Amino acid sequence: MLIVGNGSVVTRHGALPFLDDGAVAIDGGLIVDVGPTAEIRSRYEGSFLDAAGGLIHPGLINGHMHFYSTFARGFGGKGGSARTFTELLERLWWRLDKALTLEDCHYSALYAVVEAIRCGCTTLIDHHASPHAVRGSLFEVARAVVDGGLSACLCYEVSDRDGPAVADEGIAENKAFIDHVSRSGDARLAATFGLHASMTLDDATLERCAEAGEGSGFHVHVAEGPEDERLCRERHGLSVVERFGRFGILGPRSLAVHCIHIDDDEKDLLAETKTAVAHNAESNMGNAVGLAPALDLMRRGILVGLGTDGYVSDMFRALAMAGALQRHGLADPDAGWTEVPRMLFENNASLADRYFALPRGRLAPGCVGDVIVIDYRPPTALSASNVDGHLLFGPGSACVTSVVASGRIVMKDRRLTGLDEERIAARCRELARAVHDRF
């Protein structure tokens, strides 16, 4: 039994949204009770994690991540400058992923897990690629996630860009990992079927993926750059979303990432099929691909979550970026104030519920024991009605002091308890040098 208490509890649960001085009781990896600190401590015996008057909040969820992007940090322009999104893929990302070995896959994920812990993120939905090290890559990523004590939904991005043999391996890796997750019983792991994008998948491969991934849902980039939509219409006479609909790729277990260059008919199809969307504001700005119609998608009833696209592991930063981008892009200072926090704090939990057997992202009995402590002394009144404004403009990820994942303390007083951060970083630097040489 672990009790996290002596802080202001933000439950993200309607029955009891906020407690000025509350505690969360966790047993067997699950939350069993939430209430005033004195009552919880009198009711249960166990170790006590003192929030010291800070905020007690559910662990954050990242709706779209690329663990393999870790070794791109500080890389510079070795691939040359890029003027279009396709050139950026060809000159950086598609050369980087080809340079990765299985050990690189493991350590790039392990370092991202370290950062996720430090940022208070306990569950991630990842999309992996390593064309010259496909077989076993998801298992190496999963090993890093489990070693760090976090949870992740994983997939491998199938693509025709590296030839039929690599596409076949990607299909096999997805199937093998999906089967592994279904047999393992590890509640920290989930799986879906990964696809890169319409512009790198021919009909034959897409048909085989649709058959192989039936029932598992699909995690795919959709109209991130204008090229994807234009090429789809030129080659297939269909929009990207229409094409995926024809092949049965859409549905309530599928995640369409970005959805920037889609029209109203495509939005309606996403809504009709209950396909979720992941919005990645900082990546969209950094890649200069445009403003995603995230608020319009939400108005149409589409579940829109928030991700980082591998840029960072910091969901507080993603929250700030997404809100600022919507207001700037729409030239409306009133845009997104409620919708963007909902993406992170509500919709990402609903998104995770589509993949994981156990609910998370809320502090309520029966939910996974993912809890973070934030060192924050607000200068103005803090309540259930204004907590999102405090989290946007007040504490950032650097204020996360302790993290509990599935009932296990993985960081206490800013010190990781189960991972050797210095050793991991040192090995990453060694591996990254070799990756850059191969690039």
Tab-separated table of C-alpha atoms in Angstrom:
chain	number	residue	atom	x	y	z
A	1	MET	CA	0.000	0.000	0.000
A	2	LEU	CA	1.274	3.454	-0.964
A	3	ILE	CA	-0.354	6.707	0.074
A	4	VAL	CA	0.436	9.952	-1.751
A	5	GLY	CA	-0.897	12.822	0.310
A	6	ASN	CA	-0.611	16.194	1.991
A	7	GLY	CA	-1.275	18.171	-1.163
A	8	SER	CA	-3.978	19.680	-3.356
A	9	VAL	CA	-5.447	16.762	-5.316
A	10	VAL	CA	-6.566	17.293	-8.919
A	11	THR	CA	-8.392	14.077	-9.776
A	12	ARG	CA	-9.587	14.755	-13.359
A	13	HIS	CA	-12.621	12.767	-12.239
A	14	GLY	CA	-16.087	14.283	-12.107
A	15	ALA	CA	-17.249	12.705	-8.853
A	16	LEU	CA	-14.552	14.448	-6.802
A	17	PRO	CA	-12.622	16.908	-8.997
A	18	PHE	CA	-10.523	18.717	-6.383
A	19	LEU	CA	-9.387	18.415	-2.750
A	20	ASP	CA	-7.496	21.181	-0.931
A	21	ASP	CA	-5.707	18.685	1.299
A	22	GLY	CA	-6.085	15.203	-0.053
A	23	ALA	CA	-4.439	11.852	-0.558
A	24	VAL	CA	-4.484	8.932	-2.969
A	25	ALA	CA	-4.240	5.340	-1.730
A	26	ILE	CA	-2.708	2.804	-4.155
A	27	ASP	CA	-2.596	-0.959	-3.736
A	28	GLY	CA	-1.572	-3.620	-6.233
A	29	GLY	CA	-0.810	-0.952	-8.802
A	30	LEU	CA	-4.361	0.433	-8.719
A	31	ILE	CA	-5.934	3.382	-6.929
A	32	VAL	CA	-8.251	2.157	-4.187
A	33	ASP	CA	-9.318	5.417	-2.548
A	34	VAL	CA	-9.101	9.201	-2.750
A	35	GLY	CA	-10.035	11.574	0.056
A	36	PRO	CA	-8.810	13.986	2.719
A	37	THR	CA	-5.293	13.155	3.881
A	38	ALA	CA	-6.272	12.562	7.509
A	39	GLU	CA	-9.082	10.197	6.552
A	40	ILE	CA	-7.004	8.202	4.068
A	41	ARG	CA	-4.133	7.802	6.540
A	42	SER	CA	-6.489	6.677	9.283
A	43	ARG	CA	-8.179	4.203	6.946
A	44	TYR	CA	-5.072	2.577	5.431
A	45	GLU	CA	-1.606	1.557	6.512
A	46	GLY	CA	1.298	1.857	4.129
A	47	SER	CA	4.274	3.913	3.062
A	48	PHE	CA	3.584	7.629	2.722
A	49	LEU	CA	4.827	9.881	-0.069
A	50	ASP	CA	4.557	13.440	1.197
A	51	ALA	CA	3.506	16.001	-1.428
A	52	ALA	CA	4.546	18.721	1.039
A	53	GLY	CA	1.689	21.001	0.073
A	54	GLY	CA	2.185	20.699	-3.672
A	55	LEU	CA	-0.181	19.445	-6.356
A	56	ILE	CA	-1.104	15.767	-6.635
A	57	HIS	CA	-2.139	15.045	-10.217
A	58	PRO	CA	-2.668	12.035	-12.502
A	59	GLY	CA	0.357	10.987	-14.523
A	60	LEU	CA	0.331	12.644	-17.935
A	61	ILE	CA	-0.266	10.792	-21.211
A	62	ASN	CA	1.501	11.444	-24.528
A	63	GLY	CA	-0.869	10.816	-27.438
A	64	HIS	CA	1.801	10.447	-30.158
A	65	MET	CA	5.516	9.867	-29.607
A	66	HIS	CA	8.585	8.710	-31.568
A	67	PHE	CA	11.099	7.228	-29.126
A	68	TYR	CA	13.553	6.654	-31.981
A	69	SER	CA	13.999	10.414	-32.529
A	70	THR	CA	16.211	10.733	-29.426
A	71	PHE	CA	19.488	10.555	-31.324
A	72	ALA	CA	18.502	13.443	-33.617
A	73	ARG	CA	19.094	15.898	-30.789
A	74	GLY	CA	21.955	18.292	-31.526
A	75	PHE	CA	22.570	16.536	-34.819
A	76	GLY	CA	22.629	19.683	-36.926
A	77	GLY	CA	22.175	19.754	-40.683
A	78	LYS	CA	24.289	16.802	-41.778
A	79	GLY	CA	21.578	15.723	-44.207
A	80	GLY	CA	21.420	19.129	-45.823
A	81	SER	CA	18.776	21.836	-45.754
A	82	ALA	CA	15.154	21.052	-46.569
A	83	ARG	CA	12.622	23.325	-48.265
A	84	THR	CA	9.638	20.951	-48.163
A	85	PHE	CA	8.267	18.406	-45.728
A	86	THR	CA	9.201	15.516	-48.050
A	87	GLU	CA	12.770	16.800	-48.253
A	88	LEU	CA	12.889	16.928	-44.457
A	89	LEU	CA	11.808	13.292	-44.292
A	90	GLU	CA	14.287	12.221	-46.972
A	91	ARG	CA	17.271	14.191	-45.668
A	92	LEU	CA	16.849	13.649	-41.925
A	93	TRP	CA	14.281	11.178	-40.594
A	94	TRP	CA	14.477	8.498	-43.270
A	95	ARG	CA	18.258	8.507	-43.045
A	96	LEU	CA	18.296	8.522	-39.258
A	97	ASP	CA	15.905	5.588	-38.855
A	98	LYS	CA	17.947	3.505	-41.337
A	99	ALA	CA	21.048	3.992	-39.181
A	100	LEU	CA	19.495	2.501	-36.041
A	101	THR	CA	20.451	-0.892	-34.613
A	102	LEU	CA	18.397	-2.852	-32.095
A	103	GLU	CA	20.581	-1.509	-29.281
A	104	ASP	CA	19.978	2.016	-30.567
A	105	CYS	CA	16.234	1.363	-30.490
A	106	HIS	CA	16.475	0.242	-26.874
A	107	TYR	CA	18.614	3.116	-25.624
A	108	SER	CA	16.847	5.867	-27.549
A	109	ALA	CA	13.626	4.642	-25.927
A	110	LEU	CA	15.273	4.288	-22.518
A	111	TYR	CA	16.533	7.862	-22.551
A	112	ALA	CA	13.100	9.106	-23.654
A	113	VAL	CA	11.601	7.163	-20.735
A	114	VAL	CA	13.974	8.942	-18.352
A	115	GLU	CA	12.844	12.292	-19.704
A	116	ALA	CA	9.201	11.288	-19.625
A	117	ILE	CA	9.513	10.423	-15.940
A	118	ARG	CA	11.150	13.744	-15.194
A	119	CYS	CA	8.298	15.498	-17.026
A	120	GLY	CA	5.580	13.582	-15.175
A	121	CYS	CA	4.500	11.533	-18.202
A	122	THR	CA	3.627	7.937	-17.299
A	123	THR	CA	1.916	6.601	-20.452
A	124	LEU	CA	3.000	7.065	-24.070
A	125	ILE	CA	1.568	6.022	-27.426
A	126	ASP	CA	4.611	5.448	-29.621
A	127	HIS	CA	5.188	4.977	-33.359
A	128	HIS	CA	8.512	3.279	-34.182
A	129	ALA	CA	10.728	2.921	-37.269
A	130	SER	CA	14.141	1.282	-37.808
A	131	PRO	CA	14.171	-0.214	-41.349
A	132	HIS	CA	17.531	-1.988	-40.978
A	133	ALA	CA	16.634	-3.381	-37.557
A	134	VAL	CA	12.952	-4.244	-37.740
A	135	ARG	CA	12.655	-7.705	-36.194
A	136	GLY	CA	12.665	-7.437	-32.417
A	137	SER	CA	12.655	-3.635	-32.394
A	138	LEU	CA	9.303	-3.287	-30.614
A	139	PHE	CA	10.455	-5.770	-28.005
A	140	GLU	CA	13.569	-3.669	-27.352
A	141	VAL	CA	11.447	-0.554	-26.997
A	142	ALA	CA	9.031	-2.402	-24.708
A	143	ARG	CA	11.912	-3.591	-22.534
A	144	ALA	CA	13.003	0.027	-22.046
A	145	VAL	CA	9.474	1.103	-21.113
A	146	VAL	CA	9.017	-1.710	-18.613
A	147	ASP	CA	12.491	-1.199	-17.110
A	148	GLY	CA	11.496	2.407	-16.455
A	149	GLY	CA	8.199	1.360	-14.906
A	150	LEU	CA	6.042	3.279	-17.399
A	151	SER	CA	3.276	2.184	-19.794
A	152	ALA	CA	3.255	2.396	-23.578
A	153	CYS	CA	1.208	1.401	-26.601
A	154	LEU	CA	3.656	0.454	-29.363
A	155	CYS	CA	3.584	-0.176	-33.094
A	156	TYR	CA	5.983	-0.397	-36.037
A	157	GLU	CA	5.414	1.907	-39.016
A	158	VAL	CA	5.025	-0.187	-42.166
A	159	SER	CA	6.153	1.571	-45.337
A	160	ASP	CA	7.075	0.704	-48.925
A	161	ARG	CA	9.823	3.312	-49.039
A	162	ASP	CA	12.550	0.750	-48.182
A	163	GLY	CA	11.321	-2.058	-50.422
A	164	PRO	CA	9.053	-5.086	-50.082
A	165	ALA	CA	11.301	-7.096	-47.762
A	166	VAL	CA	11.361	-4.343	-45.138
A	167	ALA	CA	7.605	-3.847	-45.491
A	168	ASP	CA	7.127	-7.575	-44.886
A	169	GLU	CA	9.292	-7.371	-41.773
A	170	GLY	CA	7.263	-4.424	-40.495
A	171	ILE	CA	4.024	-6.358	-40.889
A	172	ALA	CA	5.551	-9.354	-39.114
A	173	GLU	CA	6.898	-7.204	-36.256
A	174	ASN	CA	3.513	-5.620	-35.663
A	175	LYS	CA	1.823	-9.014	-35.636
A	176	ALA	CA	4.434	-10.533	-33.327
A	177	PHE	CA	4.189	-7.721	-30.801
A	178	ILE	CA	0.389	-7.618	-30.885
A	179	ASP	CA	0.385	-11.345	-30.164
A	180	HIS	CA	2.960	-10.919	-27.401
A	181	VAL	CA	0.907	-8.256	-25.654
A	182	SER	CA	-2.259	-10.342	-25.843
A	183	ARG	CA	-0.446	-13.279	-24.192
A	184	SER	CA	1.778	-11.448	-21.700
A	185	GLY	CA	-0.895	-10.046	-19.410
A	186	ASP	CA	1.340	-7.042	-18.670
A	187	ALA	CA	-1.087	-4.161	-18.123
A	188	ARG	CA	1.699	-1.663	-18.840
A	189	LEU	CA	1.907	-2.673	-22.493
A	190	ALA	CA	-0.544	-2.272	-25.342
A	191	ALA	CA	-0.187	-2.657	-29.097
A	192	THR	CA	-1.669	-1.388	-32.295
A	193	PHE	CA	-0.683	-1.740	-35.966
A	194	GLY	CA	1.613	0.963	-37.339
A	195	LEU	CA	1.538	2.506	-40.801
A	196	HIS	CA	3.698	5.379	-42.007
A	197	ALA	CA	1.482	7.411	-44.350
A	198	SER	CA	-0.606	7.064	-47.477
A	199	MET	CA	2.145	8.479	-49.705
A	200	THR	CA	4.565	5.643	-48.795
A	201	LEU	CA	2.077	2.736	-48.946
A	202	ASP	CA	0.874	1.097	-52.146
A	203	ASP	CA	-2.494	-0.610	-52.380
A	204	ALA	CA	-1.139	-4.143	-52.123
A	205	THR	CA	0.764	-3.402	-48.912
A	206	LEU	CA	-2.132	-1.475	-47.439
A	207	GLU	CA	-4.464	-4.382	-48.151
A	208	ARG	CA	-2.126	-6.838	-46.406
A	209	CYS	CA	-1.795	-4.474	-43.421
A	210	ALA	CA	-5.557	-4.087	-43.175
A	211	GLU	CA	-5.918	-7.858	-42.997
A	212	ALA	CA	-3.000	-8.390	-40.596
A	213	GLY	CA	-4.085	-5.603	-38.242
A	214	GLU	CA	-7.796	-6.331	-38.203
A	215	GLY	CA	-9.160	-5.812	-34.702
A	216	SER	CA	-6.024	-4.082	-33.420
A	217	GLY	CA	-6.592	-0.615	-34.844
A	218	PHE	CA	-4.037	1.425	-36.757
A	219	HIS	CA	-1.672	4.260	-35.845
A	220	VAL	CA	-0.918	6.290	-38.977
A	221	HIS	CA	0.183	9.764	-40.120
A	222	VAL	CA	-2.575	11.489	-42.099
A	223	ALA	CA	-2.046	14.500	-44.380
A	224	GLU	CA	0.774	15.892	-42.266
A	225	GLY	CA	2.255	17.695	-45.241
A	226	PRO	CA	0.336	18.873	-48.327
A	227	GLU	CA	2.233	16.309	-50.427
A	228	ASP	CA	0.459	13.397	-48.759
A	229	GLU	CA	-2.987	14.657	-49.709
A	230	ARG	CA	-1.989	15.798	-53.215
A	231	LEU	CA	-0.238	12.533	-54.113
A	232	CYS	CA	-3.131	10.455	-52.825
A	233	ARG	CA	-5.607	12.275	-55.051
A	234	GLU	CA	-3.258	12.053	-58.047
A	235	ARG	CA	-2.436	8.364	-57.636
A	236	HIS	CA	-5.691	6.951	-56.298
A	237	GLY	CA	-8.409	9.513	-57.055
A	238	LEU	CA	-9.236	9.615	-53.352
A	239	SER	CA	-8.403	11.762	-50.371
A	240	VAL	CA	-6.122	10.228	-47.733
A	241	VAL	CA	-8.967	9.652	-45.268
A	242	GLU	CA	-11.211	8.219	-47.996
A	243	ARG	CA	-8.453	5.843	-49.080
A	244	PHE	CA	-7.902	4.599	-45.555
A	245	GLY	CA	-11.648	4.230	-45.163
A	246	ARG	CA	-11.829	2.036	-48.273
A	247	PHE	CA	-9.249	-0.313	-46.772
A	248	GLY	CA	-10.872	-0.481	-43.321
A	249	ILE	CA	-8.061	1.410	-41.620
A	250	LEU	CA	-10.366	3.835	-39.821
A	251	GLY	CA	-12.318	3.042	-36.659
A	252	PRO	CA	-12.576	3.536	-32.886
A	253	ARG	CA	-9.255	1.778	-32.246
A	254	SER	CA	-7.390	3.772	-34.904
A	255	LEU	CA	-5.361	6.933	-34.409
A	256	ALA	CA	-4.970	9.389	-37.287
A	257	VAL	CA	-2.020	11.665	-36.534
A	258	HIS	CA	-1.891	15.354	-37.606
A	259	CYS	CA	-4.807	15.577	-40.117
A	260	ILE	CA	-3.694	19.047	-41.217
A	261	HIS	CA	-4.525	19.056	-44.937
A	262	ILE	CA	-7.928	17.396	-44.880
A	263	ASP	CA	-11.260	18.724	-46.145
A	264	ASP	CA	-14.711	18.742	-44.570
A	265	ASP	CA	-15.717	15.402	-46.106
A	266	GLU	CA	-12.662	13.781	-44.555
A	267	LYS	CA	-13.463	15.312	-41.180
A	268	ASP	CA	-16.973	13.925	-41.412
A	269	LEU	CA	-15.606	10.471	-42.229
A	270	LEU	CA	-13.303	10.563	-39.214
A	271	ALA	CA	-16.272	11.486	-37.040
A	272	GLU	CA	-18.512	8.845	-38.600
A	273	THR	CA	-15.952	6.068	-38.008
A	274	LYS	CA	-15.053	7.328	-34.505
A	275	THR	CA	-11.386	7.532	-35.503
A	276	ALA	CA	-9.277	9.502	-33.015
A	277	VAL	CA	-6.795	12.220	-33.969
A	278	ALA	CA	-3.492	13.190	-32.331
A	279	HIS	CA	-2.535	16.876	-32.532
A	280	ASN	CA	1.193	17.734	-32.384
A	281	ALA	CA	1.538	21.496	-32.310
A	282	GLU	CA	5.275	21.974	-31.822
A	283	SER	CA	6.127	19.462	-34.539
A	284	ASN	CA	3.678	21.098	-36.943
A	285	MET	CA	5.279	24.489	-36.305
A	286	GLY	CA	8.812	23.121	-36.489
A	287	ASN	CA	8.176	21.298	-39.752
A	288	ALA	CA	6.234	24.279	-41.163
A	289	VAL	CA	3.421	22.012	-42.354
A	290	GLY	CA	0.483	24.177	-41.301
A	291	LEU	CA	-2.198	24.631	-38.673
A	292	ALA	CA	-4.181	21.506	-37.829
A	293	PRO	CA	-7.951	22.131	-37.604
A	294	ALA	CA	-7.960	20.601	-34.131
A	295	LEU	CA	-10.727	22.764	-32.693
A	296	ASP	CA	-12.981	22.161	-35.688
A	297	LEU	CA	-12.398	18.413	-35.362
A	298	MET	CA	-13.444	18.582	-31.718
A	299	ARG	CA	-16.586	20.518	-32.615
A	300	ARG	CA	-17.504	17.666	-34.956
A	301	GLY	CA	-17.313	15.181	-32.082
A	302	ILE	CA	-13.905	13.705	-32.956
A	303	LEU	CA	-11.690	12.602	-30.068
A	304	VAL	CA	-8.590	14.792	-30.409
A	305	GLY	CA	-5.636	14.043	-28.152
A	306	LEU	CA	-2.304	15.786	-27.717
A	307	GLY	CA	1.145	14.446	-28.593
A	308	THR	CA	4.715	15.624	-29.015
A	309	ASP	CA	5.690	13.699	-32.190
A	310	GLY	CA	9.067	12.885	-30.646
A	311	TYR	CA	10.145	16.521	-30.366
A	312	VAL	CA	10.159	16.339	-26.562
A	313	SER	CA	8.694	14.258	-23.744
A	314	ASP	CA	7.231	17.320	-22.027
A	315	MET	CA	3.429	17.424	-22.101
A	316	PHE	CA	3.290	20.734	-20.202
A	317	ARG	CA	5.269	22.250	-23.064
A	318	ALA	CA	2.941	20.564	-25.568
A	319	LEU	CA	-0.035	22.120	-23.773
A	320	ALA	CA	1.407	25.630	-24.004
A	321	MET	CA	2.466	25.208	-27.634
A	322	ALA	CA	-0.898	23.852	-28.754
A	323	GLY	CA	-2.847	26.682	-27.185
A	324	ALA	CA	-0.559	29.377	-28.541
A	325	LEU	CA	-0.577	27.862	-32.046
A	326	GLN	CA	-4.362	27.751	-32.242
A	327	ARG	CA	-4.744	31.344	-31.086
A	328	HIS	CA	-1.995	32.597	-33.377
A	329	GLY	CA	-3.036	30.541	-36.394
A	330	LEU	CA	-6.707	31.444	-36.085
A	331	ALA	CA	-5.929	35.089	-35.206
A	332	ASP	CA	-8.322	34.659	-32.302
A	333	PRO	CA	-7.092	35.409	-28.773
A	334	ASP	CA	-10.085	33.540	-27.349
A	335	ALA	CA	-9.477	30.256	-29.199
A	336	GLY	CA	-8.661	26.968	-27.509
A	337	TRP	CA	-8.638	27.971	-23.854
A	338	THR	CA	-10.874	25.072	-22.851
A	339	GLU	CA	-10.382	22.723	-25.791
A	340	VAL	CA	-6.590	22.392	-25.621
A	341	PRO	CA	-6.470	21.474	-21.901
A	342	ARG	CA	-9.249	18.987	-22.634
A	343	MET	CA	-7.001	17.372	-25.271
A	344	LEU	CA	-4.326	16.675	-22.680
A	345	PHE	CA	-6.194	16.095	-19.450
A	346	GLU	CA	-9.373	14.374	-20.670
A	347	ASN	CA	-9.021	13.207	-24.262
A	348	ASN	CA	-5.622	11.584	-23.843
A	349	ALA	CA	-7.090	9.476	-21.039
A	350	SER	CA	-9.997	8.483	-23.290
A	351	LEU	CA	-7.501	7.726	-26.057
A	352	ALA	CA	-5.453	5.485	-23.754
A	353	ASP	CA	-8.632	3.707	-22.677
A	354	ARG	CA	-9.053	2.550	-26.275
A	355	TYR	CA	-5.813	0.562	-26.057
A	356	PHE	CA	-5.123	-0.335	-22.431
A	357	ALA	CA	-7.201	-2.756	-20.379
A	358	LEU	CA	-7.008	-0.560	-17.272
A	359	PRO	CA	-8.201	3.084	-17.122
A	360	ARG	CA	-5.631	5.795	-16.458
A	361	GLY	CA	-5.264	9.576	-16.436
A	362	ARG	CA	-7.659	9.985	-13.497
A	363	LEU	CA	-7.301	9.707	-9.737
A	364	ALA	CA	-10.247	7.474	-8.940
A	365	PRO	CA	-10.722	3.957	-7.533
A	366	GLY	CA	-10.014	1.305	-10.155
A	367	CYS	CA	-7.667	3.472	-12.211
A	368	VAL	CA	-3.981	2.711	-12.679
A	369	GLY	CA	-1.867	4.145	-9.859
A	370	ASP	CA	-0.117	6.791	-11.987
A	371	VAL	CA	0.380	9.864	-9.805
A	372	ILE	CA	2.705	12.850	-10.017
A	373	VAL	CA	3.606	15.445	-7.406
A	374	ILE	CA	4.200	19.018	-8.585
A	375	ASP	CA	6.002	21.554	-6.416
A	376	TYR	CA	3.756	24.595	-6.813
A	377	ARG	CA	2.731	27.344	-4.413
A	378	PRO	CA	0.120	29.359	-6.339
A	379	PRO	CA	0.110	33.159	-6.077
A	380	THR	CA	-3.684	33.208	-6.547
A	381	ALA	CA	-6.515	30.938	-5.437
A	382	LEU	CA	-6.430	27.421	-6.873
A	383	SER	CA	-9.635	25.473	-7.485
A	384	ALA	CA	-11.213	22.898	-9.765
A	385	SER	CA	-12.438	25.679	-12.058
A	386	ASN	CA	-9.075	27.357	-12.651
A	387	VAL	CA	-6.492	24.596	-12.255
A	388	ASP	CA	-5.886	24.388	-16.018
A	389	GLY	CA	-4.905	28.056	-16.095
A	390	HIS	CA	-2.489	27.468	-13.243
A	391	LEU	CA	-0.915	24.489	-15.000
A	392	LEU	CA	-0.567	26.455	-18.228
A	393	PHE	CA	1.121	29.530	-16.768
A	394	GLY	CA	2.479	28.259	-13.456
A	395	PRO	CA	4.528	25.114	-12.858
A	396	GLY	CA	6.290	23.441	-15.750
A	397	SER	CA	7.785	19.980	-16.005
A	398	ALA	CA	10.785	21.119	-13.948
A	399	CYS	CA	8.432	21.383	-10.971
A	400	VAL	CA	7.585	17.667	-11.055
A	401	THR	CA	9.245	16.260	-7.935
A	402	SER	CA	7.916	12.714	-7.607
A	403	VAL	CA	6.325	10.210	-9.979
A	404	VAL	CA	4.405	7.030	-9.223
A	405	ALA	CA	3.741	4.665	-12.132
A	406	SER	CA	1.473	1.640	-11.690
A	407	GLY	CA	1.852	2.068	-7.950
A	408	ARG	CA	5.650	2.103	-8.030
A	409	ILE	CA	7.689	5.181	-7.130
A	410	VAL	CA	9.915	5.787	-10.167
A	411	MET	CA	11.094	9.248	-9.089
A	412	LYS	CA	11.220	10.650	-5.567
A	413	ASP	CA	12.361	14.158	-4.750
A	414	ARG	CA	13.650	14.512	-8.327
A	415	ARG	CA	15.829	11.384	-8.102
A	416	LEU	CA	15.019	8.407	-10.305
A	417	THR	CA	14.670	5.258	-8.235
A	418	GLY	CA	15.001	2.481	-10.808
A	419	LEU	CA	17.131	3.796	-13.665
A	420	ASP	CA	20.770	4.896	-13.718
A	421	GLU	CA	20.384	8.135	-15.632
A	422	GLU	CA	24.110	8.864	-15.927
A	423	ARG	CA	24.907	5.402	-17.292
A	424	ILE	CA	22.043	5.572	-19.784
A	425	ALA	CA	23.081	9.015	-21.033
A	426	ALA	CA	26.728	7.927	-21.370
A	427	ARG	CA	25.817	4.860	-23.410
A	428	CYS	CA	23.470	6.942	-25.561
A	429	ARG	CA	26.302	9.326	-26.412
A	430	GLU	CA	28.471	6.391	-27.516
A	431	LEU	CA	25.718	4.920	-29.645
A	432	ALA	CA	24.720	8.278	-31.088
A	433	ARG	CA	28.234	8.893	-32.404
A	434	ALA	CA	28.070	5.613	-34.302
A	435	VAL	CA	24.576	6.408	-35.598
A	436	HIS	CA	25.781	9.775	-36.874
A	437	ASP	CA	28.740	8.103	-38.589
A	438	ARG	CA	26.417	5.627	-40.321
A	439	PHE	CA	24.068	8.452	-41.296
